[in-house]
Amino acid sequence: MKKIAILAAIFGLAGCAQPQDEQNLPENVMVTGTNPIISNQFAADPTARVFNGKLYMFPSHDIPSVITHHDGSAWFSMADYHVFSSEDLTTWTDHGVIVTQEDVPWGRSDAYSMWAPDCVERNGKYYFYFPDASKNGGFAVGVAIADKPEGPYEVQPEPIKGINGIDPCVLQASDGNAYIFWGNGRCAKLAENMIELAEDNPKEVVKWGPREFEMVGVSCLKGLPSRQAEGPFAFEYNGNYYLTYPYVRNNTEVIGYAMSKNPMGPYEYKGIIMAEHENGCWTNHHSIVNFKGQWYFFYHHNPYSPHFDKNRSAQIEKLYFNEDGTIQEIKPTKRGVGPIKATQKVQLDRYSCIDGAAIEYLDTTDYFKGWKTVFEKAGDKVCFNEVDFGRKAPAEVTFCVAAPKGGKVAVTAGETAQFDIPASAQWAEVTLPMPYKAKKMQDVKVELVEGEDVEIDWIRFE
Ligand code: FUB
């Protein structure tokens, strides 16, 4: 007979205790591994870069809207930038604010228009490129320079002359040059000092046609394209240059891409990397990076702000190339890419697969509290891939659970066992002995086998 021990009593709504190894984390460190990856604030337009073997992410920082668009609707509001880093794509450190709108001498300090940035390293210096609303009208692109990716950054007194636009991205090509892309498919070579253009006539590398992007190489700025595109991200791989960008296919943005043999194009349109967000979130914005041998696609969605799509959060998926260099289409997931230790909270609501169960917010007055899995009836199940049990099999499994009538769940991690969940209308930690030895990396499956309305916030194994 299994010995059942209910260790912790009632903690109130979502009040189950932190796992041991998450208890002493500094406030600026968060353990996610699932999507969204940043849980202490909104983090949109994520540009990922690898510096010194570590993954750094430079997103823009959405806040609840404080300004309105010309039609009176609530609008993007972004007053500053943070930088985040991770060694494993599971644990993220927020290094704090690196540039604010008050730091920019040429920018409007009340514009809340610090849109999508980028950061690259050259000759030991870190160059942070950011758009901001200019005192002269429109958007300009500024540069802030640091000795370390975390900063401190010094904002240059003038924006880059010759760029009127948003969303800068810098490609450091194997020809030794740095090229800057921005706004609607424009690019120019950067001067060796990285803060000026090397040429007066930026190119329009992609031309907006009535249906899809056509390849062109026009050496002058043109008027705005008939279909909106933005957020270029350019990179080089295996002798090909890739220009990837969000554009409006029907009513909202998809991420598409074009390829070329030259950094400045002409680029030929190849297809979609990510389709429109199903919930209508209007923007998407991305970056692509190779980290420890795996390609990753960083993008954003609005899970922490389901009713306002201008408060967005960064997410990650794995990206794969075909043999001919084209890119395989990616679907957004909740599971994301970070491996989770069995001793950490396994957030089943960030599932890898689901059958019958429902996912709901824990608290609709504070979406950052996250989600729960609702097993309404026997047979409802979810799975959560890549849980690392290590070499020592855990002796117990803990459920953070609310089950007014109780129930019985089956947990599979290699083998399967069933666990009785006692009745509790409020959230409680229920700790039960593990009857089998789970070791190494396992895909975990949880199924309600008896009862109804069993809600699980997370489970963990110790
Ligand atoms: O974040 C503000 C703007 O929305 C970005 O600059 C665009 O790429 C879109 O994501």
GROMACS .gro file of N, CA and C and ligand atoms in nm, residues 45 60 76 78 115-116 166-167 230-231 283-285 300 312, ligand 1:
model
   55
   45ASP      N    1   0.947   4.198  -2.938
   45ASP     CA    2   1.051   4.218  -3.040
   45ASP      C    3   1.185   4.159  -2.998
   60SER      N    4   1.220   4.479  -2.684
   60SER     CA    5   1.163   4.607  -2.642
   60SER      C    6   1.072   4.579  -2.523
   76PHE      N    7   0.116   5.125  -2.865
   76PHE     CA    8   0.242   5.075  -2.810
   76PHE      C    9   0.301   5.180  -2.717
   78MET      N   10   0.646   5.224  -2.490
   78MET     CA   11   0.775   5.164  -2.453
   78MET      C   12   0.872   5.275  -2.415
  115TRP      N   13   1.112   5.128  -2.990
  115TRP     CA   14   1.066   5.007  -3.056
  115TRP      C   15   1.181   4.906  -3.071
  116ALA      N   16   1.166   4.813  -3.164
  116ALA     CA   17   1.253   4.694  -3.168
  116ALA      C   18   1.402   4.725  -3.185
  166ILE      N   19   1.237   5.247  -3.841
  166ILE     CA   20   1.231   5.169  -3.716
  166ILE      C   21   1.307   5.038  -3.733
  167ASP      N   22   1.316   4.963  -3.626
  167ASP     CA   23   1.354   4.822  -3.625
  167ASP      C   24   1.491   4.794  -3.688
  230GLU      N   25   0.794   4.514  -4.166
  230GLU     CA   26   0.881   4.580  -4.069
  230GLU      C   27   0.976   4.476  -4.011
  231GLY      N   28   1.047   4.516  -3.905
  231GLY     CA   29   1.124   4.421  -3.826
  231GLY      C   30   1.220   4.330  -3.901
  283THR      N   31   0.088   4.198  -3.431
  283THR     CA   32   0.230   4.196  -3.468
  283THR      C   33   0.293   4.061  -3.438
  284ASN      N   34   0.401   4.036  -3.507
  284ASN     CA   35   0.498   3.937  -3.462
  284ASN      C   36   0.633   3.998  -3.494
  285HIS      N   37   0.736   3.958  -3.426
  285HIS     CA   38   0.870   4.014  -3.449
  285HIS      C   39   0.968   3.912  -3.392
  300HIS      N   40   0.740   3.693  -3.071
  300HIS     CA   41   0.654   3.733  -2.959
  300HIS      C   42   0.507   3.702  -2.983
  312ARG      N   43   0.327   4.249  -2.529
  312ARG     CA   44   0.367   4.119  -2.583
  312ARG      C   45   0.480   4.054  -2.503
  463FUB     O1   46   0.718   4.687  -3.094
  463FUB     C1   47   0.677   4.796  -3.174
  463FUB     C2   48   0.671   4.752  -3.315
  463FUB     O2   49   0.578   4.649  -3.330
  463FUB     C3   50   0.800   4.693  -3.365
  463FUB     O3   51   0.897   4.785  -3.391
  463FUB     C4   52   0.746   4.616  -3.478
  463FUB     O4   53   0.836   4.527  -3.537
  463FUB     C5   54   0.627   4.551  -3.416
  463FUB     O5   55   0.661   4.438  -3.341
   0.00000   0.00000   0.00000
